[in-house]
Amino acid sequence: MHAARVLIDGPSELVFDYAIPDGLPVVPGCRVRVPLRNRSSSGTVLQVVEAQDLGFALRPLDSLTDPEPLITENLLKAGRWIANYYGCSMESVVRALLPEAVRTEENSAKTRKTVVLQGSPDEETLAKLEKRAPKQHTILSLLAHSPAKQLPLAELGASAAASVKSLASKGLVKLIDEEVRRDPEADGLDEILPDSPLTLTDEQQMALEAILDSISNDQFPIPKPEAPNMEKEIASPSAQHQPRSPGLGELGDLASPKSQAQSPLITDHSALGTAAKPFLLLGVTGSGKTEVYLQAAAKTLEAGKTVLVLVPEISLTPQTVRRFRARFAHVQEQVAVLHSNLSQGERFDEWHRIRKGKARIVIGARSAVFAPLPDLGLIIVDEEHENTYKQDQIPRYHGRDVAVLRAHLEGATIVLGSATPSLESFQNCLDGKYQLLRLTKRADSHSLPLIRVVDMRNEGRKTKANDTFLSERLRISIERKIANNEQVILFLNRRGFARSLQCPSCGYVCECPHCSVALTYHRTDDRLLCHICGHQAIVPRKCPECRDTGIFLQGFGTQKVEDVLKKVFPTARIARIDADAMRKKNALRDLLNAFQAKKIDILIGTQMIAKGLHFPNVTLVGILNADIGLHVPDFRAGERVFQLLTQVAGRAGRGELEGEVIVQTFTPHSPSIQFARHHDFDGFAEQELEMRRQFHFPPFTRCAVLTSRSTHKRLAEFTLETLHRRLKEDLPKSILLGDPLPSPLVRSHGQFRFQLMLRAASARTLAKHVQAALTKTTLPEEVTVVFDMDAWSFT
Ligand SMILES: Nc1ncnc2c1ncn2[C@@H]1O[C@H](COP(=O)(O)OP(=O)(O)OP(=O)(O)O)[C@@H](O)[C@H]1O
Ligand SMILES: [Zn+2]
Ligand SMILES: [Zn+2]
């Protein structure tokens, strides 16, 4: 006899076996109702197992909630891998796999009463009806003239029900419950004009052909990704930590002990044909990557397969989404865009449309990686370097890496695209794990914009105190553009909290001698601290380089910039995009539309405006403070600044007019700025990778962060110190263990936070060791401990 191993919905992570009643087609991934103590509960079947003889009969499960499994076998496999690798509960992963809207039964499909004509009535019947029941006659002729020979009951008038009932009793019509789609696009969206494929440039053509070759090549073996044995996200016993449940540890199919591969998820690359490798499409800004995606997607659909497109965030990439809609306007009903603001009902319908293969091209952010597309042929991850792909809540998965895994499980082709790929992905190309495709020229054959670097160390003396962020050069350029009716984007690189010390006259920044990241100033005890290794330093009263005494804390916000600019350019129309200004629904869309329509001269923004926007009339992009992001306690700081400068600069000169970029900085010689200035990704990657190798950072190690949080500062600190001591016992040589330290953002949401960083060549070794330490430690009730594998945020 077989039993279903069922994960019960709810936070307690309970797993129980239930007998499967005869004839019930229960397979892994099915949703079921089961008896639990004296009530009924819902759950997900993780496995179907041989029932053991326990000396008593297993309780049978009650029923299947859906006729078919909601989670496909491949997604269930991916889910198990995520639970293991990121050290979170399978329950939390099932929550990610099945959106709330799909799990709760109240959202079930919306239907409407519909009247369907049955055959065609003979003359005699019609004549009789016309005389005796004119209303029934009218309904029949309406139906006969409707294209589908059916009409919603509601459209037949208020009192049609009785007539329809008697028509039904005569067998002339049938009343059915027709499923209707709650169409998220039914109202309010701008009209989309269909467009057609462009003639590709040679580079685009070569990239497309490589991708298409891989799609038509079906020999795609199933990989064994590295799966460390982490159990779950760990919390205090009362809050989240529950005794280990049966079933979750048994991950035989994925947890291959031999797998040792480091980066994204692929173990034995020799087993994969060359065509099967993930592609990294490295194309300079404006090189036409999107056109390559569009044509690859079209071919995939033609081949009868489906397409998944991941973007960093739907609301921030409106132009990319619109281009997909326009290209596939002729099969509009096959496109699903998974916005975060879909209603529960809409989400339910879109999800089922996808699962049934009705929506064959899905566009969405991170969580769309779990869209249940059947026959997946192609996955595109646009702007693959974006940190929004890393989820910062349980389960803390990386959407791009899960996409790579999913592509392998499904035998699909995957294309990661960016003008500034992550060093993780680029190193995978150097290692031969990914295949690099390059677009080196802008598609419209315009040249990349000229980037000028303004040394702000010389500006302080020239300008008045209240507009020190605006150099002469930038001010003059803005004036000129406005006079010419051209548009300007000003970009403010902002980090709210972590402050570094920088000398205003020479630009010197206090850095950690061991880690080469900026030291963070802690006001409370007036000291500088390295948030990676714990190195401490006293605050210099004079600049160590130039002896200037004005060494200061830097940072100003978009609001202030806007105020000052309004004074400096009183006639200009100025608008600001930042998280505060964009709280209102559609505010971003309206503002971008206004900018497109040239109703705004100067647009000020933060990181938000760095992503794939395309405004032909923008001829000047100013970057006000290129340094800020450079001096945060994060080993990816230099990489982020390079990415931001390159992406932002890429917004200039995308039309007929030539573009100009002005970068203001206190550290004009920093490599991130210089390489960005020369549009030199390879140069940047080479020197940055050398630094990463030397200091043992990713992609050469796996890096995880262990954080303790509590409203009681001392408790949080003490807990992490205890964990640190445990971690030090029998520490494997290959693990680099950092000190327990206050987080850069030490207090957040009323909780005190302490963290330590772990690095190792193997994620598995790392996770195992952490798990062992946690098992040995009893966590106090009020403390939450969070494990973040492949951490992307160190705040
Ligand atoms: N083969 C082509 N012929 C003519 N124009 C093209 C071609 N391919 C793309 N374009 C146009 O060039 C512009 C830039 O292309 P696209 O936005 O696809 O580049 P991208 O690489 O995705 O840019 P980014 O990374 O900066 O967002 C668009 O206006 C697009 O319509
Ligand atoms: Zn100095
Ligand atoms: Zn350090």
PDB file of N, CA, C and O in Angstrom, residues 284 448-453 642 645-646 649 663 668-684:
ATOM      1  N   VAL A 284      26.461  46.052 -24.698  1.00  0.00           N
ATOM      2  CA  VAL A 284      26.532  47.416 -24.172  1.00  0.00           C
ATOM      3  C   VAL A 284      25.132  48.033 -24.174  1.00  0.00           C
ATOM      4  O   VAL A 284      24.243  47.547 -24.890  1.00  0.00           O
ATOM      5  N   LEU A 448      28.647  55.297 -28.159  1.00  0.00           N
ATOM      6  CA  LEU A 448      28.333  55.379 -26.738  1.00  0.00           C
ATOM      7  C   LEU A 448      28.639  56.806 -26.277  1.00  0.00           C
ATOM      8  O   LEU A 448      29.496  57.474 -26.841  1.00  0.00           O
ATOM      9  N   PRO A 449      27.924  57.274 -25.266  1.00  0.00           N
ATOM     10  CA  PRO A 449      28.096  58.678 -24.883  1.00  0.00           C
ATOM     11  C   PRO A 449      29.485  58.955 -24.332  1.00  0.00           C
ATOM     12  O   PRO A 449      30.139  58.088 -23.760  1.00  0.00           O
ATOM     13  N   LEU A 450      29.903  60.201 -24.518  1.00  0.00           N
ATOM     14  CA  LEU A 450      31.176  60.641 -23.987  1.00  0.00           C
ATOM     15  C   LEU A 450      31.009  60.897 -22.493  1.00  0.00           C
ATOM     16  O   LEU A 450      30.071  61.564 -22.071  1.00  0.00           O
ATOM     17  N   ILE A 451      31.894  60.332 -21.692  1.00  0.00           N
ATOM     18  CA  ILE A 451      31.778  60.513 -20.244  1.00  0.00           C
ATOM     19  C   ILE A 451      32.893  61.413 -19.732  1.00  0.00           C
ATOM     20  O   ILE A 451      34.069  61.126 -19.929  1.00  0.00           O
ATOM     21  N   ARG A 452      32.503  62.524 -19.096  1.00  0.00           N
ATOM     22  CA  ARG A 452      33.490  63.413 -18.499  1.00  0.00           C
ATOM     23  C   ARG A 452      33.458  63.259 -16.989  1.00  0.00           C
ATOM     24  O   ARG A 452      32.390  63.174 -16.399  1.00  0.00           O
ATOM     25  N   VAL A 453      34.635  63.237 -16.390  1.00  0.00           N
ATOM     26  CA  VAL A 453      34.713  63.117 -14.939  1.00  0.00           C
ATOM     27  C   VAL A 453      35.111  64.475 -14.366  1.00  0.00           C
ATOM     28  O   VAL A 453      36.103  65.059 -14.784  1.00  0.00           O
ATOM     29  N   PHE A 642      30.283  50.702 -10.611  1.00  0.00           N
ATOM     30  CA  PHE A 642      30.552  50.510 -12.040  1.00  0.00           C
ATOM     31  C   PHE A 642      29.251  50.245 -12.794  1.00  0.00           C
ATOM     32  O   PHE A 642      28.986  50.844 -13.831  1.00  0.00           O
ATOM     33  N   LEU A 645      27.002  53.496 -12.885  1.00  0.00           N
ATOM     34  CA  LEU A 645      27.508  54.523 -13.806  1.00  0.00           C
ATOM     35  C   LEU A 645      27.272  54.086 -15.242  1.00  0.00           C
ATOM     36  O   LEU A 645      26.816  54.871 -16.079  1.00  0.00           O
ATOM     37  N   THR A 646      27.580  52.845 -15.546  1.00  0.00           N
ATOM     38  CA  THR A 646      27.420  52.368 -16.917  1.00  0.00           C
ATOM     39  C   THR A 646      25.954  52.391 -17.342  1.00  0.00           C
ATOM     40  O   THR A 646      25.620  52.846 -18.434  1.00  0.00           O
ATOM     41  N   ALA A 649      24.700  56.066 -17.527  1.00  0.00           N
ATOM     42  CA  ALA A 649      25.279  56.716 -18.708  1.00  0.00           C
ATOM     43  C   ALA A 649      24.584  56.204 -19.965  1.00  0.00           C
ATOM     44  O   ALA A 649      24.394  56.941 -20.930  1.00  0.00           O
ATOM     45  N   VAL A 663      30.165  62.970 -14.723  1.00  0.00           N
ATOM     46  CA  VAL A 663      30.267  62.250 -13.466  1.00  0.00           C
ATOM     47  C   VAL A 663      31.017  63.108 -12.466  1.00  0.00           C
ATOM     48  O   VAL A 663      32.169  63.464 -12.693  1.00  0.00           O
ATOM     49  N   PRO A 668      38.297  60.712  -8.491  1.00  0.00           N
ATOM     50  CA  PRO A 668      38.232  60.529  -9.954  1.00  0.00           C
ATOM     51  C   PRO A 668      39.056  59.352 -10.449  1.00  0.00           C
ATOM     52  O   PRO A 668      38.799  58.853 -11.538  1.00  0.00           O
ATOM     53  N   HIS A 669      40.028  58.923  -9.642  1.00  0.00           N
ATOM     54  CA  HIS A 669      40.881  57.854 -10.149  1.00  0.00           C
ATOM     55  C   HIS A 669      40.431  56.474  -9.727  1.00  0.00           C
ATOM     56  O   HIS A 669      41.073  55.490 -10.051  1.00  0.00           O
ATOM     57  N   SER A 670      39.310  56.398  -9.000  1.00  0.00           N
ATOM     58  CA  SER A 670      38.880  55.069  -8.566  1.00  0.00           C
ATOM     59  C   SER A 670      38.572  54.215  -9.800  1.00  0.00           C
ATOM     60  O   SER A 670      38.016  54.684 -10.785  1.00  0.00           O
ATOM     61  N   PRO A 671      38.991  52.946  -9.750  1.00  0.00           N
ATOM     62  CA  PRO A 671      38.846  52.081 -10.918  1.00  0.00           C
ATOM     63  C   PRO A 671      37.404  51.982 -11.412  1.00  0.00           C
ATOM     64  O   PRO A 671      37.164  51.984 -12.623  1.00  0.00           O
ATOM     65  N   SER A 672      36.428  51.915 -10.499  1.00  0.00           N
ATOM     66  CA  SER A 672      35.025  51.794 -10.938  1.00  0.00           C
ATOM     67  C   SER A 672      34.668  52.953 -11.845  1.00  0.00           C
ATOM     68  O   SER A 672      33.965  52.787 -12.840  1.00  0.00           O
ATOM     69  N   ILE A 673      35.130  54.139 -11.490  1.00  0.00           N
ATOM     70  CA  ILE A 673      34.785  55.323 -12.264  1.00  0.00           C
ATOM     71  C   ILE A 673      35.567  55.367 -13.570  1.00  0.00           C
ATOM     72  O   ILE A 673      35.019  55.613 -14.640  1.00  0.00           O
ATOM     73  N   GLN A 674      36.839  55.056 -13.484  1.00  0.00           N
ATOM     74  CA  GLN A 674      37.658  55.108 -14.700  1.00  0.00           C
ATOM     75  C   GLN A 674      37.254  54.054 -15.737  1.00  0.00           C
ATOM     76  O   GLN A 674      37.156  54.341 -16.919  1.00  0.00           O
ATOM     77  N   PHE A 675      37.005  52.843 -15.297  1.00  0.00           N
ATOM     78  CA  PHE A 675      36.601  51.807 -16.257  1.00  0.00           C
ATOM     79  C   PHE A 675      35.224  52.106 -16.839  1.00  0.00           C
ATOM     80  O   PHE A 675      34.980  51.878 -18.028  1.00  0.00           O
ATOM     81  N   ALA A 676      34.313  52.630 -16.005  1.00  0.00           N
ATOM     82  CA  ALA A 676      32.988  52.985 -16.522  1.00  0.00           C
ATOM     83  C   ALA A 676      33.135  54.083 -17.566  1.00  0.00           C
ATOM     84  O   ALA A 676      32.487  54.067 -18.606  1.00  0.00           O
ATOM     85  N   ARG A 677      34.019  55.017 -17.287  1.00  0.00           N
ATOM     86  CA  ARG A 677      34.236  56.138 -18.194  1.00  0.00           C
ATOM     87  C   ARG A 677      34.689  55.667 -19.572  1.00  0.00           C
ATOM     88  O   ARG A 677      34.320  56.220 -20.601  1.00  0.00           O
ATOM     89  N   HIS A 678      35.506  54.617 -19.573  1.00  0.00           N
ATOM     90  CA  HIS A 678      35.997  54.113 -20.854  1.00  0.00           C
ATOM     91  C   HIS A 678      35.152  52.975 -21.410  1.00  0.00           C
ATOM     92  O   HIS A 678      35.583  52.265 -22.316  1.00  0.00           O
ATOM     93  N   HIS A 679      33.973  52.769 -20.842  1.00  0.00           N
ATOM     94  CA  HIS A 679      33.084  51.698 -21.296  1.00  0.00           C
ATOM     95  C   HIS A 679      33.832  50.370 -21.346  1.00  0.00           C
ATOM     96  O   HIS A 679      33.690  49.594 -22.279  1.00  0.00           O
ATOM     97  N   ASP A 680      34.635  50.128 -20.324  1.00  0.00           N
ATOM     98  CA  ASP A 680      35.533  48.969 -20.369  1.00  0.00           C
ATOM     99  C   ASP A 680      35.134  47.929 -19.317  1.00  0.00           C
ATOM    100  O   ASP A 680      35.710  47.873 -18.225  1.00  0.00           O
ATOM    101  N   PHE A 681      34.147  47.116 -19.663  1.00  0.00           N
ATOM    102  CA  PHE A 681      33.727  46.086 -18.707  1.00  0.00           C
ATOM    103  C   PHE A 681      34.848  45.088 -18.436  1.00  0.00           C
ATOM    104  O   PHE A 681      35.107  44.706 -17.296  1.00  0.00           O
ATOM    105  N   ASP A 682      35.533  44.663 -19.503  1.00  0.00           N
ATOM    106  CA  ASP A 682      36.557  43.628 -19.316  1.00  0.00           C
ATOM    107  C   ASP A 682      37.677  44.098 -18.401  1.00  0.00           C
ATOM    108  O   ASP A 682      38.151  43.348 -17.552  1.00  0.00           O
ATOM    109  N   GLY A 683      38.085  45.351 -18.601  1.00  0.00           N
ATOM    110  CA  GLY A 683      39.131  45.912 -17.758  1.00  0.00           C
ATOM    111  C   GLY A 683      38.686  45.940 -16.308  1.00  0.00           C
ATOM    112  O   GLY A 683      39.417  45.535 -15.407  1.00  0.00           O
ATOM    113  N   PHE A 684      37.448  46.376 -16.106  1.00  0.00           N
ATOM    114  CA  PHE A 684      36.937  46.432 -14.748  1.00  0.00           C
ATOM    115  C   PHE A 684      36.893  45.037 -14.131  1.00  0.00           C
ATOM    116  O   PHE A 684      37.356  44.814 -13.009  1.00  0.00           O
TER     117      PHE A 684
END
